Coordinates of C-alpha atoms in Angstrom, one line a residue:
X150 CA 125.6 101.8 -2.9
X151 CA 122.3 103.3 -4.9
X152 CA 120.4 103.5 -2.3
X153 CA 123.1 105.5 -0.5
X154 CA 123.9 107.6 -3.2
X155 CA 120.0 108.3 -4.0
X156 CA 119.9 109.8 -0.3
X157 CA 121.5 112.9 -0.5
X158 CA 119.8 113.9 -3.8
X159 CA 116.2 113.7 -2.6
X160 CA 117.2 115.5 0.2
X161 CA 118.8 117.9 -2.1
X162 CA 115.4 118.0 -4.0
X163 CA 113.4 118.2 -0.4
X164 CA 115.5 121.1 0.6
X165 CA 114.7 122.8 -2.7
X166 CA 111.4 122.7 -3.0
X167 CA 111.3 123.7 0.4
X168 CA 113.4 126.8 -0.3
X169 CA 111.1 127.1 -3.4
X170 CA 107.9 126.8 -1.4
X171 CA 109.5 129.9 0.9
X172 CA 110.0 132.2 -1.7
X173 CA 106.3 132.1 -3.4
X174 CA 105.1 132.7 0.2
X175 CA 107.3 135.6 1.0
X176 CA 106.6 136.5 -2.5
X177 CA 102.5 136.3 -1.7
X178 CA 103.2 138.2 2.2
X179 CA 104.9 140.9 0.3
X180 CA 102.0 141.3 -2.8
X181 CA 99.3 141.3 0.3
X182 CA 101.1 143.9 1.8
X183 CA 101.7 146.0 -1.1
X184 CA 98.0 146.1 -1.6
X185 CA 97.1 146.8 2.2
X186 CA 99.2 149.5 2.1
X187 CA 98.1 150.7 -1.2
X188 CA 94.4 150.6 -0.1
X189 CA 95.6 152.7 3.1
X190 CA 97.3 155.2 1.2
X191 CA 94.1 155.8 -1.2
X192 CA 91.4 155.6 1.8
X193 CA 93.4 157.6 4.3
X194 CA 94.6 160.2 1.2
X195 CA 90.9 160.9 0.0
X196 CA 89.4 160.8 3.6
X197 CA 91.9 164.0 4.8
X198 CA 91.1 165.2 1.0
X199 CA 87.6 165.4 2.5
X200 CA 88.3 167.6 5.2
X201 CA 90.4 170.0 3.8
X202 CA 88.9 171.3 0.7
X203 CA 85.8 172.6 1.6
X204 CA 83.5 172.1 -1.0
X205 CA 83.4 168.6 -0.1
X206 CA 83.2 168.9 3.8
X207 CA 79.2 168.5 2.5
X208 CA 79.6 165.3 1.3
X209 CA 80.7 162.5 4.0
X210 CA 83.7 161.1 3.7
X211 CA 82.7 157.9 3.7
X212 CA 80.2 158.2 0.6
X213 CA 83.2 160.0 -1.3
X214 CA 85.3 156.9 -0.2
X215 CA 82.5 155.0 -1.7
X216 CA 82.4 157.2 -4.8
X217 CA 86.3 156.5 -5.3
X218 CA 85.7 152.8 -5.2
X219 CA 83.4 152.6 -7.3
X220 CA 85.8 154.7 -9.7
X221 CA 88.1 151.7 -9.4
X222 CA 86.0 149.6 -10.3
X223 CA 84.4 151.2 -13.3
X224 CA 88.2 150.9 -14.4
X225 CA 88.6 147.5 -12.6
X226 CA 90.9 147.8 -10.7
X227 CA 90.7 145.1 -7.7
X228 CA 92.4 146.1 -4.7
X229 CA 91.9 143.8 -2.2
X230 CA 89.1 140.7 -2.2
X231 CA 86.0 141.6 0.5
X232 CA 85.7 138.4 2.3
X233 CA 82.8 138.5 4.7
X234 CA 85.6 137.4 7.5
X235 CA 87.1 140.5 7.0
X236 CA 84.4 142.6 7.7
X237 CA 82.9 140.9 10.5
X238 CA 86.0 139.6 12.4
X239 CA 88.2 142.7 11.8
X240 CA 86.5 145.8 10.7
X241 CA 83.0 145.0 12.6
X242 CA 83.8 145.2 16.1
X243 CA 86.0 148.5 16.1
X244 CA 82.9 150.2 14.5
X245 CA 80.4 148.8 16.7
X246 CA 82.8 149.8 20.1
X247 CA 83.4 153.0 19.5
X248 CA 79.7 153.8 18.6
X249 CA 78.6 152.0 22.1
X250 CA 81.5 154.0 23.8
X251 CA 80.3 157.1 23.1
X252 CA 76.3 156.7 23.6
X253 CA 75.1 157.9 27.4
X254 CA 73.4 155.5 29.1
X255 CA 71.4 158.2 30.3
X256 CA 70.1 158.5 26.5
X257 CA 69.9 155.0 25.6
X258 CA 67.7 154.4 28.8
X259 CA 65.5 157.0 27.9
X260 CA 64.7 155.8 24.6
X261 CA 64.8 152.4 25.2
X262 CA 61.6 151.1 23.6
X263 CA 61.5 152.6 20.2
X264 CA 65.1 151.6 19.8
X265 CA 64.4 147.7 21.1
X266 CA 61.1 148.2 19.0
X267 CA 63.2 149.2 15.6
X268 CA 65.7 146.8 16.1
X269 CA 63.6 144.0 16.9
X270 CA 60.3 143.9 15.1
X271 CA 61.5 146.4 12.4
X272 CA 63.9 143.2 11.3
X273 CA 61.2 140.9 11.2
X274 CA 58.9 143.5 9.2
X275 CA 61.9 144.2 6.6
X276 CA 62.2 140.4 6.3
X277 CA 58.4 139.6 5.7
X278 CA 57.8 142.7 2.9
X279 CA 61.2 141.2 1.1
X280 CA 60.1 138.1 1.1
X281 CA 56.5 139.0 0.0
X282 CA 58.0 141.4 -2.3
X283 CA 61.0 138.9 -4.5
X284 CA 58.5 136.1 -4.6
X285 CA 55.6 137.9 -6.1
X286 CA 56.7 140.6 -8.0
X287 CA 60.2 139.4 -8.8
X288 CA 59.9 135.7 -9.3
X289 CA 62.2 135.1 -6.8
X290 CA 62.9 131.4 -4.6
X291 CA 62.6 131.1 -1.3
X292 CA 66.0 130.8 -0.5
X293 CA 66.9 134.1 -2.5
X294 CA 64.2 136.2 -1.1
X295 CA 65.3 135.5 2.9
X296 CA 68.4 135.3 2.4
X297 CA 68.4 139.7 0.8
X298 CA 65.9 139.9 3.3
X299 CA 68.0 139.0 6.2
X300 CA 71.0 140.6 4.9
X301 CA 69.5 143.9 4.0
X302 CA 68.1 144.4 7.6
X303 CA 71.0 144.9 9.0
X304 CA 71.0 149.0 8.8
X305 CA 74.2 151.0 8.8
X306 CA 73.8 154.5 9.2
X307 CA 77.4 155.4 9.6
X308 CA 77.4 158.2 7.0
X309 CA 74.4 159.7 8.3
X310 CA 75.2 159.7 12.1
X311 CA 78.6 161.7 11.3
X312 CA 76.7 164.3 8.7
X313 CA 74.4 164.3 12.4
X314 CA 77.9 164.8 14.6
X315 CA 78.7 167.5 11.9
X316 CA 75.9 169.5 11.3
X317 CA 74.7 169.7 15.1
X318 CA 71.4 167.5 14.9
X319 CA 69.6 167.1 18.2
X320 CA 71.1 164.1 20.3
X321 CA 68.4 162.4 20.4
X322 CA 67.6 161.7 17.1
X323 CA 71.1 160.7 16.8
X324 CA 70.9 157.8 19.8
X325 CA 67.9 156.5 18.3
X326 CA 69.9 156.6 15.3
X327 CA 72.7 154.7 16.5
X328 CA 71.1 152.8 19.4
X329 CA 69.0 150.8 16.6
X330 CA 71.9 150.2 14.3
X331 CA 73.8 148.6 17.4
X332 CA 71.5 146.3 18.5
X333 CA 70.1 146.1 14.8
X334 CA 73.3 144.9 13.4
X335 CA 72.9 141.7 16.4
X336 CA 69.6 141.0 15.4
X337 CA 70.3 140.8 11.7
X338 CA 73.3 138.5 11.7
X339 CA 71.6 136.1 14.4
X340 CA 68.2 136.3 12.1
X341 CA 70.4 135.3 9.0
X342 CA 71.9 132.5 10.7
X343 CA 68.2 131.7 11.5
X344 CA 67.3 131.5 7.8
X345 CA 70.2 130.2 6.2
X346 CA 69.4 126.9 7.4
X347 CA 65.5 127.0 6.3
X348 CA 67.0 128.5 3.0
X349 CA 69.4 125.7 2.5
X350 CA 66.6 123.1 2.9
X351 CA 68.3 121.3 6.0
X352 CA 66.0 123.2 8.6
X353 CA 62.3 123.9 9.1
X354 CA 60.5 126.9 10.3
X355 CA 59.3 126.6 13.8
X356 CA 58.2 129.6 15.7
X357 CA 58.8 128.5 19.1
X358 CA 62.6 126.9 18.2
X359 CA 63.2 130.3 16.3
X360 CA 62.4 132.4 19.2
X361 CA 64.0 130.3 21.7
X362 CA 67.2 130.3 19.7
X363 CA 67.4 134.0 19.7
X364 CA 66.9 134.0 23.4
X365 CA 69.8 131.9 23.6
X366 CA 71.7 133.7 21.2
X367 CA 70.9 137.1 22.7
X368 CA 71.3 136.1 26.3
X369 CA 75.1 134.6 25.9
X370 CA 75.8 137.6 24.3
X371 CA 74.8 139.6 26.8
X372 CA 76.0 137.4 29.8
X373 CA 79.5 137.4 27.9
X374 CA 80.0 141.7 27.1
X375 CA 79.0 142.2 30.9
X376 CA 81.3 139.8 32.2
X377 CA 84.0 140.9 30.4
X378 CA 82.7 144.8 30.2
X379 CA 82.7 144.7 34.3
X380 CA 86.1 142.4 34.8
X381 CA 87.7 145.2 32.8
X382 CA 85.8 148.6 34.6
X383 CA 87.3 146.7 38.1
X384 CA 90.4 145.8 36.7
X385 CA 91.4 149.8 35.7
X386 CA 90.6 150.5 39.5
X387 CA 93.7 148.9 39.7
X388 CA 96.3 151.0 38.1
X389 CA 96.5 154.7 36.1
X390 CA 98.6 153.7 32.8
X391 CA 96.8 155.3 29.9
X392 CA 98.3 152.8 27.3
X393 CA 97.6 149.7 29.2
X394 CA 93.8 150.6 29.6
X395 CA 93.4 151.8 26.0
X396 CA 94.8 148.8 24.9
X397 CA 92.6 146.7 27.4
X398 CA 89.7 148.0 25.9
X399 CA 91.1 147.5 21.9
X400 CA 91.5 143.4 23.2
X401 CA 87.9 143.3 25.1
X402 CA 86.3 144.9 21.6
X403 CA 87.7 141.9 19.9
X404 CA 88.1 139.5 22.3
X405 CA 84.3 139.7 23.1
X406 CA 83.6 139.4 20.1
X407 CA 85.7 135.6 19.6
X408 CA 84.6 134.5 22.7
X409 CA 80.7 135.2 22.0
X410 CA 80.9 133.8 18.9
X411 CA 82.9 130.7 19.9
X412 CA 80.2 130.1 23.0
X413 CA 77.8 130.5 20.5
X414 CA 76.0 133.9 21.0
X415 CA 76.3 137.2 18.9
X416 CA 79.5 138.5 19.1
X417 CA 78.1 141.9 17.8
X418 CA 76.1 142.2 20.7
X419 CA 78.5 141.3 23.3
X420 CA 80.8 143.6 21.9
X421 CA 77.7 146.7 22.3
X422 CA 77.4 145.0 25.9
X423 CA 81.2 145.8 27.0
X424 CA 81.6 148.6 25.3
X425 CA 78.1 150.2 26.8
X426 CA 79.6 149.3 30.2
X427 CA 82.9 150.3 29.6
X428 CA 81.6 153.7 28.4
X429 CA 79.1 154.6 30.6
X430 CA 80.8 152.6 33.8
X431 CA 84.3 151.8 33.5
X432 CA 86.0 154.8 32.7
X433 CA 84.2 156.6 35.2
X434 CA 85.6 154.4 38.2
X435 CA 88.6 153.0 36.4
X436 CA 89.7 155.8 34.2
X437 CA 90.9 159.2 35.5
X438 CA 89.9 162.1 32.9
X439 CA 92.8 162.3 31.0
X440 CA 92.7 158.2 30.4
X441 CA 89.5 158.4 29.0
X442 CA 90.2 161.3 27.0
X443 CA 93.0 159.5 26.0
X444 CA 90.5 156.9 25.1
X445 CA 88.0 158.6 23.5
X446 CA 90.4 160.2 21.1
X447 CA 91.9 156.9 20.2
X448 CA 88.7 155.0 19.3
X449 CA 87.7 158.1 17.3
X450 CA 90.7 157.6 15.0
X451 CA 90.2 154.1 15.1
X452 CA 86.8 154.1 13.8
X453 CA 87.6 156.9 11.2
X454 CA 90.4 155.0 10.1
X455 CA 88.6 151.6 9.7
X456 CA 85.8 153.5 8.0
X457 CA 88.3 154.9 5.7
X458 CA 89.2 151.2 4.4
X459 CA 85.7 150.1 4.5
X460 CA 83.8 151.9 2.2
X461 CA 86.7 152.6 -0.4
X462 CA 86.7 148.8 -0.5
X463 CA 83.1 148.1 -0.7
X464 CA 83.1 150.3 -3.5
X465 CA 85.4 148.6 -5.2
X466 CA 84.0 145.4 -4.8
X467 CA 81.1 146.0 -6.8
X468 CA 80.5 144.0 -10.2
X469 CA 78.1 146.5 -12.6
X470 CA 77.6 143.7 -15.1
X471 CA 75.8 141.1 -12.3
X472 CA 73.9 144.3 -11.3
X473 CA 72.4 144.8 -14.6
X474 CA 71.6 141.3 -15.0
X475 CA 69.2 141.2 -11.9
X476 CA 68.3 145.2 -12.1
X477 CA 64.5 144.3 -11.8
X478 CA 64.7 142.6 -8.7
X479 CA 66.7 145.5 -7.1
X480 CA 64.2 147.9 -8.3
X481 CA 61.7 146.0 -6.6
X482 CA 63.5 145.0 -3.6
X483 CA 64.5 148.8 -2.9
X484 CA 60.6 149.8 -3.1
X485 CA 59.9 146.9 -0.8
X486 CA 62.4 148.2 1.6
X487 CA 61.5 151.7 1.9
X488 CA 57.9 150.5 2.5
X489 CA 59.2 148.0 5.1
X490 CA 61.2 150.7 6.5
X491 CA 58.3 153.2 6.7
X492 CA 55.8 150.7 8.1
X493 CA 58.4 150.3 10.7
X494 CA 59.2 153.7 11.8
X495 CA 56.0 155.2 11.6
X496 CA 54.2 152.4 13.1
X497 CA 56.2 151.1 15.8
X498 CA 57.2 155.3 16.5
X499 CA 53.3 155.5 17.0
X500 CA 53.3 152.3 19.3
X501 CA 56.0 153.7 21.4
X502 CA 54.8 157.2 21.8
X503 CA 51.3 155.2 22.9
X504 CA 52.8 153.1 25.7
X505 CA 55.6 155.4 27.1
X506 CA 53.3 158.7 27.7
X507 CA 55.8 159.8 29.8
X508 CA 58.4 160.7 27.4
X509 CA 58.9 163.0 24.3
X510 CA 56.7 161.9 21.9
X511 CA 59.0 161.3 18.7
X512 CA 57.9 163.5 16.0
X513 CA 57.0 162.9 12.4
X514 CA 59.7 165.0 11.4
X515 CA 62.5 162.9 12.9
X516 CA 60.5 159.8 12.0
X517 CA 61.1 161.1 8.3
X518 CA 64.6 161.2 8.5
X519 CA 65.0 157.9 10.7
X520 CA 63.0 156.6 7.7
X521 CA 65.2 157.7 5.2
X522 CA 68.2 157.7 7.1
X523 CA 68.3 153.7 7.7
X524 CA 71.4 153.2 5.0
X525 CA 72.5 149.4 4.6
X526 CA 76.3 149.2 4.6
X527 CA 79.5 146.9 5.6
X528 CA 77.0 144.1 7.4
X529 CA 74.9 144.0 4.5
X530 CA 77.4 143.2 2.8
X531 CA 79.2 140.6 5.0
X532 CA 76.4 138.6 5.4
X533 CA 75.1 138.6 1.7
X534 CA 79.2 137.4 0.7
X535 CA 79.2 134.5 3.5
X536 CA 76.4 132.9 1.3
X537 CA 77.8 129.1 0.9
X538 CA 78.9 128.7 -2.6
X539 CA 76.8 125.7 -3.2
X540 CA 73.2 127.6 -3.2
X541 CA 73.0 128.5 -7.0
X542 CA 70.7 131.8 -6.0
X543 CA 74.4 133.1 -4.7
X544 CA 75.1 135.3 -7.3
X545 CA 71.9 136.9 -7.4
X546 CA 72.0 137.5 -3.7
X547 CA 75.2 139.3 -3.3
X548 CA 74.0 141.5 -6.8
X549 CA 70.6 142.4 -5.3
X550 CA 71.8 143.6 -1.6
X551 CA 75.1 145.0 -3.4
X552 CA 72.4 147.1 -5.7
X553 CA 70.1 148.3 -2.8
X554 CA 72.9 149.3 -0.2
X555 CA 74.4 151.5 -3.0
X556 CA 71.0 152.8 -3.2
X557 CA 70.8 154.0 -0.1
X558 CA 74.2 155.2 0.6
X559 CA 74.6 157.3 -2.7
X560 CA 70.8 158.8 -3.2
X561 CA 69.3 158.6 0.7
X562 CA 73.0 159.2 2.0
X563 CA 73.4 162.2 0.0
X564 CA 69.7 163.5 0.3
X565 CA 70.0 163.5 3.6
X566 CA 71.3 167.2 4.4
X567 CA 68.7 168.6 2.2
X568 CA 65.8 166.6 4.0
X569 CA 67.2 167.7 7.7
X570 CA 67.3 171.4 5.9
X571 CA 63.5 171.1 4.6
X572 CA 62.2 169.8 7.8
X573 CA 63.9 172.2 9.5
X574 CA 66.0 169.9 12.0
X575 CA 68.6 171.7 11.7
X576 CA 67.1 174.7 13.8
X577 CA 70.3 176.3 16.3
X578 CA 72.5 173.6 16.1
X579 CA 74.8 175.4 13.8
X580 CA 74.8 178.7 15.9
X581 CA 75.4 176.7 19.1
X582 CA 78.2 175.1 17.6
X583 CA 79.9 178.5 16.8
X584 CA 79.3 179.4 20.1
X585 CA 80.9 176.5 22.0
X586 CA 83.9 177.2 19.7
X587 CA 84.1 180.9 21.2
X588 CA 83.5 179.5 24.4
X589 CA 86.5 176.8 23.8
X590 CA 89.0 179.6 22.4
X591 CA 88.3 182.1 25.5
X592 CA 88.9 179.0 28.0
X593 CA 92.3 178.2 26.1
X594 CA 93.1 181.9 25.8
X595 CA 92.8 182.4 29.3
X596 CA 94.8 179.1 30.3
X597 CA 97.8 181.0 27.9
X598 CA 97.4 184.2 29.5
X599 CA 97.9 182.2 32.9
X600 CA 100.7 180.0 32.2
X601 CA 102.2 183.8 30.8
X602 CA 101.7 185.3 33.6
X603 CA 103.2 182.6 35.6
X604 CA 106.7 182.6 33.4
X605 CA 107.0 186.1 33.9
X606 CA 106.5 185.9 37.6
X607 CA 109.2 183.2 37.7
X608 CA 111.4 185.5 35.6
X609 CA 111.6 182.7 32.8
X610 CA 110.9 185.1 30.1
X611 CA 111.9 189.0 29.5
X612 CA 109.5 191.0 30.9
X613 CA 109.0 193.0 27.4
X614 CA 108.1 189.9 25.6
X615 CA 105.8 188.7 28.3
X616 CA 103.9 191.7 28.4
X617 CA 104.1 191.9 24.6
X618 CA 102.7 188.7 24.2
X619 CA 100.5 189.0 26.8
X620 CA 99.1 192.1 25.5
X621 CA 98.5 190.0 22.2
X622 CA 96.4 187.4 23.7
X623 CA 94.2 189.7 25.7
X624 CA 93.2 191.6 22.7
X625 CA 92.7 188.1 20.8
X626 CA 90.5 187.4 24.2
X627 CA 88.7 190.7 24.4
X628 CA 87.9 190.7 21.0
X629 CA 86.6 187.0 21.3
X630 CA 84.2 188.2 24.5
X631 CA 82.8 190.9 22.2
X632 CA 82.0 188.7 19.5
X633 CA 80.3 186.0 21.6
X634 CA 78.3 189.3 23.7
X635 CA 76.7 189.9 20.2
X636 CA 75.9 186.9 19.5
X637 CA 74.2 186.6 22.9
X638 CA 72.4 189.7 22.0
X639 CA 71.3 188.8 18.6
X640 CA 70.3 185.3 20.0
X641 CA 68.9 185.2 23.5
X642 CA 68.8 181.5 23.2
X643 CA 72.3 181.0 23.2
X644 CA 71.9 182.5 27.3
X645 CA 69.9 179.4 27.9
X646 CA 71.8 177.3 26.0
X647 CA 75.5 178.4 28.2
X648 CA 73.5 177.9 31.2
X649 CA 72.9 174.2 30.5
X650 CA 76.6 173.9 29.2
X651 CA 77.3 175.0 32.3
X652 CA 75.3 172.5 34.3
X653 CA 76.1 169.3 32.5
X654 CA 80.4 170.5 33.4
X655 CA 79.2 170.9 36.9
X656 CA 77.7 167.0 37.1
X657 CA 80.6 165.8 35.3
X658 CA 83.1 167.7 37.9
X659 CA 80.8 165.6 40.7
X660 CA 80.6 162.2 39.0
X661 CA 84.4 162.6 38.4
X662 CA 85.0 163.5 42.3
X663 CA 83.1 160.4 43.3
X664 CA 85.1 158.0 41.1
X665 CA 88.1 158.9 42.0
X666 CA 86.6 158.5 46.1
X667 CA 86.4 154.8 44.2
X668 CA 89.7 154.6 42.8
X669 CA 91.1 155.3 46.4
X670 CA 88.8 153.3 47.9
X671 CA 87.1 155.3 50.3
X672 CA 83.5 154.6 48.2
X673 CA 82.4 150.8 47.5
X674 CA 79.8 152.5 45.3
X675 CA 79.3 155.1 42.6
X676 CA 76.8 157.8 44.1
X677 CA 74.1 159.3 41.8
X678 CA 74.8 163.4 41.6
X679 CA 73.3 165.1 44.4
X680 CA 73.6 168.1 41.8
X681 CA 71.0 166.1 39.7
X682 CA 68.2 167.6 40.9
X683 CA 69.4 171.3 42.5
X684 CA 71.4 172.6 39.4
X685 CA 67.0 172.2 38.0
X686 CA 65.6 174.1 40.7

């Protein structure tokens, strides 16, 4: 009779604490959103600030973002905790995607070298003066001086490739740029996963295992983004639906990314891999125009948007009192850095210029600004936070790479403008800008003064408010030809500068002809432009 009578009431406990158990985690889903959405209001709020009041437009919005978390924390105010999952499993491989997307392969080929050069060898040499560096001058173990040095080779020059996009800065200064951070960011995680090991004391340095671990390493990577990066390009031969192939290519940024990792590569550099072949391949024979417009435009929000959250929350991550405990040993690391970082540049620039005669030599002018423009950011980060708890030297590794990256995001990141001004990289790149935007209102001018024309002649408007409006425009457009004849007049450079605008529209109207021959099937392969070579004579 007890025994019966004691059933219903644990059950009655049991459903309870269940009940109990399901509000505390509905309670905890609804706190986490409240702060996602919280940090997506403040992010997205002072990243269109940004861009609409003018006196900042000359700060990034990323280093304002930055600025703002940092604000918060000054007051302490935690929005949301920075695990290093986070950044490298959600935030990481929208950023590295769209950056691969948009480099030509055309570029990348050409500047291959330097780019392998910095991203290779420049990791090693930012490793070996840290580690030189820490030990001798700032006391530091061995596990604490490669692990910052690992971490802190891992460049991130977000801020300054979009003050570059901004400002006009030749494109090739901005693919080596970017093409090193890319391939950079792969070769810094796989080197601190190297390390980590040696610095836990459960692994020993061998030269031949390290290098044949990298190979590994490097070539599933590889062998994975191309798989997938191909499977995709011939799958979108398939069909024309915008919103399934932009979505395709949101899956195969992180999808590469898991399956690398899980096979045991980089999934940083698969995800380059598919995205390079995506960009430079598959949306030319899988993608009509409009789809990878359509594309282009939706990665560029993605990456602003993911940006937006980034930095705002690497800002507010940062602990001032830990910094002032090991201020010394970020003083010292930063000066080891730059050095590393100029050894790098300038040497290996001078290397490649040596053994590939055949190209532009790289000039000590951009070598300056590639030199100061190598920023540490959100992988820095990641990798310094991922440091297993049970290494003592944690805390000081996460305050000494959280002190140098803010080093160089607030005083090289913000320096930056002046030194492209003072070395006089800059040059026409604002002029030519202007231009292209009178050249991109004519073009839509004249499309409205068509599509006008073409109501009126259907009788879909009144003749008087056709002609009205029509007269409108073609003042608007007239007016616009004047201003742009001046300019051509004032500047004769800006002739030359149409004529190659004009050129590069003409290849694209031929490499867009023949992958649409693809689409259709009557081509097995994509034909290199004929016009190539008699648009240059």
């Amino acid at each position: 009779m007890f025994l019966d009578s004691a059933l219903p009431v644990h059950s009655v406990l049991a459903t309870a604490a269940t009940a109990v158990d399901l509000v505390t985690e509905n309670e905890a889903i609804e706190e986490n959103l409240r702060q996602f959405l919280l940090v997506l209001s403040v992010s997205l709020g002072v990243a269109t600030l940004s861009r609409v009041v003018s006196w900042l437009r000359n700060i990034p919005y990323t280093l304002l973002l930055l600025l703002v978390g940092l604000g918060l924390a000054v007051l302490n105010v935690r929005l949301v905790n920075l695990s290093p999952e986070l950044i490298l499993f959600i935030f990481l491989p929208p950023l590295l995607f769209e950056a691969a997307w948009n480099i030509k392969w055309e570029n990348l080929k050409r500047d291959w070298v330097p780019i392998v050069l910095y991203a290779v060898i420049g990791v090693v040499i930012c490793i070996g003066a840290l580690l030189w560096g820490l030990i001798n001058f700032a006391g530091a173990s061995l596990a604490t001086a490669l692990l910052v040095g690992a971490s802190l080779s891992a460049t991130d020059p977000v801020s300054v490739v979009a003050l570059f996009r901004e400002l006009g800065v030749n494109k090739r200064l901005t693919t080596l740029m970017e093409g090193e951070s890319l391939f950079n960011d792969g070769v810094a995680v796989v080197a601190f996963n190297l390390v980590l090991g040696i610095a836990l004391g459960i692994e020993q340095f061998d030269l031949s295992v390290t290098i044949a671990q990298f190979l590994v390493f490097t070539g599933i990577a590889v062998s994975t983004g191309a798989l997938i990066g191909f499977g995709i390009s011939f799958l979108t031969q398939r069909f024309d639906l915008p919103l399934v192939e932009q979505s395709l290519t949101l899956v195969s940024a992180y999808g590469t990314y898991i399956i690398a990792e899980e096979l045991g590569g980089s999934g940083v550099i698969a995800v380059v891999t598919t995205a390079l072949i995506l960009g430079n391949f598959g949306s030319r024979i899988g993608m009509n125009p409009r789809t990878r417009l359509v594309v282009s435009e939706f990665w560029e929000f993605l990456a602003f948007f993911v940006n937006s959250i980034v930095f705002l929350l690497i800002g507010d991550q940062v602990q001032f009192s830990s910094l002032g405990n090991y201020l010394d040993s970020i003083l010292i690391a930063i000066a080891c850095m730059l050095l590393a970082r100029l050894i790098s540049v300038f040497g290996l620039s001078f290397f490649s210029n040596m053994i590939t005669p055949d190209n532009t030599d790289i000039g000590w002018q951009d070598q300056t600004v590639l030199w100061w423009g190598g920023l540490r950011g959100s992988v820095s980060v990641a990798l310094a936070l991922s440091v297993p708890t049970i290494l003592v030297e944690r805390e000081e590794i996460i305050s000494i790479v959280f002190g140098v990256m803010l080093f160089t995001l607030l005083v090289q990141g913000l320096t930056t403008k002046p030194l492209l001004e003072a070395l006089n990289l800059l040059g026409d790149q604002p002029l030519r800008q202007e231009y292209m935007q009178g050249v991109a209102r004519r073009v839509a001018l004249n499309r409205v003064i068509s599509r006008i024309k073409e109501l009126m002649e259907r009788q879909e408007v009144d003749n008087e408010f056709g002609r009205y409006q029509l007269a409108l425009v073609e003042g608007q457009v007239k007016k616009l030809q004047e201003e742009m004849k001046k300019m051509q007049t004032k500047y004769p450079e800006l002739q030359t500068f149409a004529a190659e605008q004009v050129k590069e529209e003409l290849l694209a109207i031929e490499s867009d002809t023949y992958a649409e021959l693809i689409r259709a099937g009557q081509l097995k392969d994509e034909l290199a432009p004929l016009l190539q070579d008699v648009l240059t004579e």
